[in-house]
XYZ file of C-alpha atoms in Angstrom:
367
model
C 99.877 100.267 5.045
C 99.657 97.370 7.887
C 98.191 96.576 10.916
C 100.278 94.123 12.590
C 98.758 94.654 15.816
C 95.128 94.271 15.059
C 96.217 90.876 13.422
C 98.470 89.880 16.928
C 95.366 90.529 18.648
C 92.828 88.127 17.154
C 95.628 85.350 17.851
C 96.980 86.908 21.134
C 96.789 83.537 23.152
C 98.104 81.116 20.657
C 101.162 83.808 20.042
C 101.279 84.172 23.335
C 101.472 80.185 24.480
C 103.927 79.683 21.567
C 106.359 82.171 22.927
C 105.956 81.044 26.554
C 106.687 77.662 25.356
C 110.215 78.625 23.695
C 111.253 80.853 26.730
C 109.924 78.049 29.527
C 112.570 75.800 27.956
C 114.688 78.475 26.980
C 115.490 76.521 23.610
C 116.101 79.723 22.043
C 118.283 78.619 19.164
C 117.495 75.401 16.908
C 114.795 74.559 19.116
C 111.826 72.117 18.681
C 109.559 75.239 17.103
C 112.452 75.439 14.036
C 111.916 71.740 13.332
C 108.383 71.717 13.535
C 107.731 74.576 11.604
C 109.810 73.895 8.749
C 108.079 70.629 8.569
C 104.621 72.132 8.716
C 105.633 74.935 6.215
C 107.425 72.416 3.674
C 103.877 70.161 4.014
C 102.064 73.552 2.801
C 104.197 73.677 0.034
C 104.129 70.157 -0.912
C 108.296 70.487 -1.161
C 110.189 67.647 0.217
C 113.004 70.198 1.819
C 112.651 73.257 3.847
C 115.828 75.426 5.373
C 114.608 78.211 7.292
C 117.421 81.008 7.843
C 117.779 84.193 9.411
C 116.264 86.264 6.766
C 115.021 86.803 2.839
C 118.113 88.105 1.508
C 120.050 85.622 3.648
C 118.116 83.276 1.802
C 119.127 84.430 -1.820
C 123.045 84.670 -0.469
C 122.765 81.115 0.069
C 121.108 80.040 -2.525
C 123.466 81.334 -4.838
C 126.252 80.168 -2.721
C 125.083 76.386 -3.025
C 125.146 76.613 -7.029
C 129.066 76.832 -6.458
C 128.931 80.522 -8.684
C 132.426 81.914 -9.707
C 133.376 85.393 -9.622
C 132.523 86.676 -13.063
C 129.693 84.622 -13.538
C 126.191 86.461 -14.775
C 122.884 86.018 -12.926
C 119.774 87.783 -14.766
C 117.562 89.720 -12.508
C 114.355 92.014 -13.084
C 115.328 95.464 -13.157
C 112.258 96.589 -11.871
C 112.090 94.948 -8.076
C 113.510 95.035 -4.384
C 117.370 95.609 -4.318
C 118.149 92.260 -2.681
C 118.407 89.816 -5.623
C 121.141 92.357 -7.084
C 122.976 93.209 -3.889
C 123.515 89.580 -3.270
C 124.799 89.013 -6.598
C 127.024 91.687 -6.360
C 128.609 90.676 -2.810
C 129.359 87.184 -4.323
C 131.256 89.005 -6.722
C 129.119 88.147 -9.655
C 127.389 90.064 -12.515
C 124.112 91.285 -12.392
C 122.278 91.480 -15.644
C 119.237 93.255 -15.394
C 116.249 92.431 -17.970
C 112.899 94.411 -18.497
C 109.786 93.357 -17.283
C 105.819 92.976 -18.346
C 103.897 96.283 -17.888
C 100.978 94.357 -17.264
C 101.822 92.235 -14.321
C 105.307 94.092 -13.006
C 107.295 90.468 -13.502
C 110.463 89.264 -15.643
C 109.732 89.243 -19.272
C 110.811 86.224 -20.734
C 111.269 87.461 -24.240
C 114.345 89.538 -22.483
C 116.060 86.598 -21.051
C 117.858 85.603 -24.721
C 119.007 88.890 -25.440
C 120.845 89.054 -22.024
C 122.289 85.708 -22.336
C 125.891 84.877 -22.533
C 128.377 82.274 -22.290
C 128.867 83.423 -18.629
C 124.848 83.129 -17.626
C 124.869 80.893 -14.915
C 121.522 81.496 -13.059
C 117.875 83.618 -13.350
C 116.187 85.021 -10.435
C 112.619 85.731 -11.204
C 110.842 87.616 -8.563
C 107.378 86.904 -7.835
C 106.484 90.399 -7.239
C 103.707 92.372 -5.155
C 101.935 88.793 -4.808
C 101.426 86.915 -7.938
C 104.009 84.368 -9.885
C 106.012 85.622 -12.619
C 105.433 83.108 -16.028
C 107.277 80.510 -14.661
C 106.799 77.830 -17.905
C 108.964 79.758 -20.668
C 111.692 80.694 -17.715
C 112.019 77.396 -17.031
C 111.754 76.111 -20.473
C 114.552 78.708 -21.439
C 116.670 78.039 -18.375
C 116.525 74.209 -19.314
C 117.626 74.745 -22.857
C 120.653 76.836 -21.514
C 121.676 74.762 -18.572
C 120.776 77.766 -16.194
C 119.991 77.044 -12.448
C 116.555 79.374 -11.495
C 116.467 80.491 -8.364
C 112.854 81.800 -7.322
C 112.340 84.854 -4.914
C 109.002 84.405 -3.394
C 109.095 86.482 -0.527
C 106.175 88.735 -1.575
C 104.099 85.734 -3.082
C 104.063 82.890 -0.578
C 101.210 80.752 -0.426
C 100.568 82.097 -4.504
C 100.475 79.175 -6.858
C 101.409 78.811 -10.200
C 99.007 76.640 -12.124
C 98.974 73.553 -9.677
C 102.429 74.316 -7.947
C 103.495 77.267 -5.328
C 105.414 80.132 -5.942
C 109.006 79.190 -4.930
C 108.971 75.728 -5.634
C 109.143 75.261 -9.352
C 112.645 76.342 -9.882
C 116.385 74.658 -8.329
C 116.099 76.857 -5.716
C 113.317 79.274 -4.174
C 113.846 81.495 -1.091
C 111.386 83.646 1.094
C 111.155 86.424 3.498
C 109.322 86.340 7.000
C 109.476 90.168 7.605
C 106.705 91.071 9.401
C 104.702 92.908 6.707
C 104.857 90.286 4.256
C 101.546 87.688 4.165
C 103.470 85.070 6.443
C 105.184 87.104 8.823
C 107.085 87.022 11.792
C 108.334 89.376 15.101
C 111.464 90.225 13.408
C 113.335 89.021 10.525
C 113.226 85.414 9.185
C 113.496 83.412 6.036
C 113.781 80.249 4.230
C 114.604 78.033 1.037
C 112.915 75.500 -0.565
C 113.920 72.846 -2.983
C 113.213 69.152 -4.518
C 116.899 68.553 -5.062
C 118.422 66.548 -1.906
C 122.213 67.138 -2.929
C 121.430 71.206 -3.092
C 119.319 70.522 0.274
C 122.311 69.503 2.338
C 124.485 72.041 0.782
C 122.044 74.605 1.517
C 121.860 73.264 5.253
C 125.637 73.479 5.796
C 125.962 76.783 4.258
C 123.498 78.119 6.414
C 125.323 76.332 9.442
C 129.354 77.844 9.010
C 129.560 75.149 6.095
C 129.238 72.347 8.637
C 127.368 69.276 8.638
C 129.492 67.837 11.760
C 130.062 70.564 14.588
C 133.542 71.870 14.111
C 133.818 69.845 10.936
C 134.031 72.745 8.192
C 133.851 71.079 4.509
C 133.414 74.689 2.814
C 133.044 77.964 3.692
C 129.367 79.207 4.855
C 127.878 81.801 7.161
C 125.810 81.922 10.355
C 122.074 82.226 9.483
C 119.334 80.836 11.561
C 115.848 81.238 12.471
C 115.587 81.574 15.991
C 112.909 79.603 17.878
C 110.673 82.578 18.827
C 110.268 83.426 15.491
C 109.593 80.132 14.350
C 106.997 79.758 16.942
C 104.810 82.712 15.925
C 105.260 81.780 12.218
C 104.018 78.103 13.202
C 100.872 79.887 14.417
C 100.338 82.576 11.578
C 100.778 79.643 9.012
C 97.481 77.844 10.330
C 95.857 81.574 8.911
C 97.797 82.034 5.600
C 95.142 80.984 3.156
C 92.705 83.041 5.333
C 94.860 86.059 5.649
C 95.310 85.761 1.370
C 91.251 85.227 0.996
C 91.122 88.790 3.105
C 93.758 90.517 1.148
C 92.001 89.145 -2.246
C 88.690 90.460 -0.952
C 90.213 93.477 -0.359
C 91.785 93.604 -3.362
C 88.526 93.126 -5.693
C 86.952 96.241 -3.695
C 89.603 98.623 -4.728
C 89.292 97.268 -8.258
C 85.656 97.761 -8.465
C 85.837 101.046 -7.125
C 88.907 102.469 -9.303
C 88.724 100.634 -12.527
C 86.884 103.036 -14.461
C 88.990 106.100 -13.488
C 90.712 107.777 -16.523
C 94.399 107.612 -15.853
C 94.225 104.676 -13.376
C 95.684 100.837 -14.321
C 94.711 98.659 -11.583
C 96.239 95.110 -11.066
C 96.131 92.772 -13.623
C 95.514 89.206 -12.656
C 97.239 86.785 -14.783
C 95.376 83.526 -15.749
C 98.522 81.101 -14.928
C 98.511 82.294 -11.524
C 96.558 83.263 -8.260
C 97.359 86.355 -6.421
C 98.001 86.891 -2.769
C 98.245 90.817 -2.896
C 101.424 91.468 -0.734
C 100.583 94.482 -2.707
C 97.896 96.466 -4.291
C 99.380 98.104 -6.895
C 98.117 100.742 -8.966
C 99.720 102.493 -12.060
C 98.941 106.044 -12.166
C 99.306 107.792 -15.459
C 100.533 111.164 -17.089
C 102.958 112.047 -14.267
C 100.308 112.335 -11.968
C 101.572 109.509 -9.198
C 103.046 112.032 -6.886
C 101.030 114.410 -6.611
C 98.019 111.778 -5.903
C 100.356 110.433 -3.245
C 100.820 113.918 -1.728
C 96.822 114.314 -1.771
C 96.248 110.879 0.035
C 98.893 111.800 2.335
C 96.916 114.940 3.367
C 94.040 113.020 4.064
C 95.952 110.893 6.591
C 96.396 107.740 3.992
C 99.207 105.887 3.624
C 100.633 104.888 -0.089
C 103.784 103.935 -0.533
C 106.009 103.874 -3.899
C 107.886 100.205 -4.431
C 110.102 100.948 -6.297
C 111.039 104.534 -7.231
C 114.293 103.671 -9.146
C 114.905 100.483 -11.521
C 118.094 98.387 -10.547
C 120.145 100.029 -13.546
C 120.150 103.577 -12.293
C 121.006 102.442 -8.701
C 124.509 103.696 -8.087
C 125.305 100.788 -6.125
C 125.534 98.930 -9.342
C 126.811 101.301 -11.578
C 130.247 99.965 -12.248
C 129.255 95.866 -11.707
C 125.774 95.233 -13.736
C 126.010 94.430 -17.582
C 123.305 96.139 -19.716
C 121.733 94.266 -22.596
C 118.685 95.619 -23.882
C 115.894 98.173 -23.404
C 114.238 98.827 -19.728
C 111.725 101.027 -20.708
C 108.930 99.418 -18.996
C 111.220 99.139 -15.584
C 111.915 102.728 -16.036
C 108.746 103.973 -16.838
C 106.863 101.923 -13.889
C 109.090 103.519 -11.328
C 107.623 106.703 -12.274
C 104.097 105.387 -12.079
C 103.501 102.474 -9.490
C 101.658 103.346 -5.913
C 100.412 101.006 -3.574
C 97.339 101.176 -1.126
C 97.167 100.017 1.917
C 96.051 96.163 1.992
C 96.302 94.107 4.756
C 94.378 91.309 6.605
C 92.756 94.112 9.069
C 91.674 96.713 6.546
C 88.057 97.563 7.329
C 85.123 98.232 4.419
C 85.069 102.017 5.790
C 88.786 102.663 5.576
C 88.690 101.459 1.977
C 85.719 103.620 1.120
C 87.260 106.820 2.111
C 90.538 105.979 0.394
C 88.777 105.174 -2.798
C 86.521 108.205 -2.523
C 89.840 110.370 -1.787
C 91.307 108.936 -5.030
C 88.170 109.851 -7.065
C 88.169 113.293 -5.389
C 91.754 113.955 -6.558
C 91.142 113.042 -10.443
C 87.790 115.204 -10.547
C 89.380 118.050 -9.194
C 92.597 117.439 -11.192
């Protein structure tokens, strides 16, 4: 699904030099590389405050902690997404309220928010899924109307734009992940939070550092969540190539769509006019119950394909006793049975894509 080694080999000299600098200095924790990378990424995103942390899940948890929510407060999340947003909601004693997503783009359905709202609603987490921004204008308008915090999960869409703004930089707090397979990925775990609010930024910094702004003086309960210097060094090199990586992914996505859009029973990804698409995943909908058969067919030809995500949050056992259900989740439940993501990455070769597309066409011709 990704070729991290191939990507590394193209920038090997820069990566090796950056990592060697850290090792030579032995400033493994909070070294200058962390400060430098944070400043560079903040500049790229045009956001005044960017706080690195240990991973994307920590970023979401720290964001909710910074909003000073109380046990029993409710947080709205899309039902069709990775587990992390709902997981941290539950860990903090909050109540996840799943809402449905849009069939077209897999993102949170703004029309579902009003039905999910209650007197206990304190925050909403739109997830920019698969590389495209959620429809933030109506989400932000709704949140402002009800006095609800907006925490963006931009882990899969770093670099994507919503009109003139970057994904993750429109709500009260944005969160992202630098997991190795992400569009901007390090060689381990990493994450970051973004905000325009100085007071929130100061609170986030404290929470990520044991609740202290001065060493050994702990003003609130926090955690220990740091991006280490080696990962920051890697990310600072790769940040220079992020737009080129996005362009390569986009070109690959257009080739897939051109080859597959006429196949009956396959729905290619939709690109919304309000957002650019950085194609963290290229995700098909395979109709008529044929998704799993297609996946097996591709596997028999040595072609990987992944199902993100096979079960919506409302059907996960971990949340059975803590979620509040408010309406139909038809799209989320059906998409979990239809979605199939094809390999898409910066090193994907034309001949590899042609082979993948040929095998998909062959499957539908013979079935």
